[in-house]
Structures are given as C-alpha cells and as structure tokens.
Amino acid sequence: MLRANAKGEASVQAIFITGGASGIGRAIAERFAREGWRVGLADVDAAGLAATAALLPDGAETYVMDVRDRDAWVAALDDFTAKAGRLDVLANNAGIPLGGPLAEAAFDEIDRTVAINLTGVINGARIGHAYLKRTPGACLLNTASASAIYGSAGLAIYSATKFGVRALTEALDGEWAGDGIRVRGLVPAFIDTPLLAHPTAGSNRSIRETVTGAGLELSPVEDVAEAAWRAVHGDALFEYVGKTAHRLRFAARWMPGR
Ligand code: NAD
C-alpha cells in the first residue's frame, strides 16, 4: 500500500512496534507486513525480535531496547525513520503482568510494572510525537487492556497502569488533533499469548490455567492484530477484543483463598 509522504513522494508506510518479539506485537507486525508496510520492532528480547523478523516477507528493522530507556527510544526512532523515511504508526505495546494482592507486592515489582506499562508508554508518546508529526495522518496506537475498564481485584497495579494508558490515549487524541495525529487504543481481554504463561500470584498455576480453569475463553492473537488494523484505519477511539471482558468484574474469585 503506497501513498504520498510529506514531500509528496510515494513511499511505503511504516510501523514501529514495541513488544515486537512476542504475542500481540508479533501478530501486529505480521498483519501490517502482509499489507506491504515497513516494520520496526523493539523489545528487550533479541532472539524473539529475530524470530518475528524472520516471519515477515521483507524482514524488519530490529531494536533491542527497553521502553524505560529514553535515549534508546530516540536512537531507535532516529534510525528507523532515517531508513523508512516516515512513521505512520507507533504501536506502544510492550507490557508485563503483575498479579496478586497489593498488600503483598514487592515495591521493586510495583515500580517496574509502572515504569514499563505506564511510563514506557508515556516515553513512546512523548518521544514519538515529533516523528509522528512529520507524517500526515499518523497514528499512535496504545495497547491497554480490559483491566483499563474494570479495576480488577488481584490486578490492582496492572489495572492502574492500564487505566493510565487508556486516559493517556483519550487525552492525547484531543491534544494532538491539531498536529494531525490520531491516537487509538487496543483493549484486549485474555488473548492467547506467552504472557499467560506467567504464574498466577500466590499459586503454582499459570495465568492461562487460572483463566481457562475459571471457564473464561481465550481469543486468538490474530483478533488483536485485526483490531489494530481497524484502529489505525477507523474512527473508534478504542478497539475491544475478547470474549470475556465483562466477566473481569468477577476477577476477585480467581484470587487464591477467596
Ligand atoms: P507477551 O509477553 O507475549 O509480549 C510482551 C512483550 O513485551 C515481550 O516480548 C517482552 O519481552 C516485551 N517487553 C517486556 N518488557 C519490556 C520492556 N521493558 N521494554 C521492551 N519490551 C518489553 O505479551 P502480550 O500478551 O503480547 O502483551 C502485549 C501487550 O498486550 C501488553 O501491554 C499486555 O499488557 C497487553 N495485554 C495482553 C493481554 C493478554 O491476554 N495477552 C490482555 C490485555 C492486554
């Protein structure tokens, strides 16, 4: 898919995706690459980045970086936009789960979760803005969660970070309208990705076992990639993906001992 860039030259559209080594980020990369987009992938997982790039017909530029590292953001976006000539979509997707009762959570884990899930997304928005502004019709796409809609018992910090991502999305869509940048959010609930292999806090079971054991259905990762495509091309501020979002209200029942 080609269209004119800021200088009126035809060039290939470009997407930069954090958390591109796995799960939802990888699926978004495959979806956009299928349409001929140029892909930049960022993640802390070098092997996963290479594996995603190998799945794409034209490969990808890969950046081993941590979304908490602001200098790394600048270096990666400088390099990617120098190569691609534009930045149509910045997918702020990297995130980690933190479950369990807040009263028992380690402070370093709380700080790490906020720094990656919320400050990392703010870093991408703050630093990415200048690059997105140069490409007409550009879009910032943030991955929130159904935990951005319901404050889930047992997922208090994760929910707080995702509420923050949702708020940032809505605020910036208004704030950046004058710059010609749209801001969109993904709101997935229980997607079949490696994230679900993380242990459920306070138990030996994985999140996947806890969720499916509670009778909740998982959605395929391709559904989120499709939602990302719709989000970038449509008018909706948020794209919801999942079969069980409304049942998150009852999250308290997954907590061990409740
Ligand atoms: P995943 O674990 O498969 O992928 C997350 C990726 O983020 C990994 O490759 C990981 O290495 C990377 N990452 C972690 N910390 C990073 C950091 N500091 N800097 C750069 N990269 C980092 O998980 P996923 O399910 O694909 O999750 C992607 C996003 O979707 C996350 O924000 C997650 O919170 C959100 N989400 C997932 C689900 C779900 O059910 N899987 C539901 C709602 C929201």
PDB file of C-alpha atoms in Angstrom, residues 12 20 24 27-28 30 62 73 130 137-138 173 179 182 189 193 196 205 207 223 245 251-252:
ATOM      1  CA  VAL A  12       5.963   2.503   1.889  1.00  0.00           C
ATOM      2  CA  GLY A  20       7.504  -6.891  18.920  1.00  0.00           C
ATOM      3  CA  ILE A  24       0.343  -9.281  20.222  1.00  0.00           C
ATOM      4  CA  ALA A  27       0.857 -10.530  15.348  1.00  0.00           C
ATOM      5  CA  ILE A  28       0.531  -6.788  14.633  1.00  0.00           C
ATOM      6  CA  GLU A  30       2.623  -9.826  10.613  1.00  0.00           C
ATOM      7  CA  THR A  62      15.036  -4.616  14.974  1.00  0.00           C
ATOM      8  CA  TRP A  73      13.822   5.421  22.175  1.00  0.00           C
ATOM      9  CA  ALA A 130       7.958  14.624  16.935  1.00  0.00           C
ATOM     10  CA  GLY A 137      -2.311  11.016   9.029  1.00  0.00           C
ATOM     11  CA  ALA A 138      -0.022   9.314  11.548  1.00  0.00           C
ATOM     12  CA  ASP A 173      -6.221  12.134  20.798  1.00  0.00           C
ATOM     13  CA  ASP A 179      -0.971  18.095  14.794  1.00  0.00           C
ATOM     14  CA  ARG A 182      -4.776  10.266  15.755  1.00  0.00           C
ATOM     15  CA  ALA A 189      -9.045  -9.380  27.304  1.00  0.00           C
ATOM     16  CA  THR A 193      -0.053 -15.243  24.085  1.00  0.00           C
ATOM     17  CA  LEU A 196      -0.412 -16.127  30.013  1.00  0.00           C
ATOM     18  CA  ARG A 205      -0.701 -22.282  38.218  1.00  0.00           C
ATOM     19  CA  ILE A 207      -2.478 -17.298  34.291  1.00  0.00           C
ATOM     20  CA  ASP A 223      -8.042 -10.973  16.556  1.00  0.00           C
ATOM     21  CA  ALA A 245     -14.247  -8.783  29.137  1.00  0.00           C
ATOM     22  CA  ALA A 251     -11.856 -11.252  38.936  1.00  0.00           C
ATOM     23  CA  ALA A 252     -11.834 -11.440  42.725  1.00  0.00           C
TER      24      ALA A 252
END
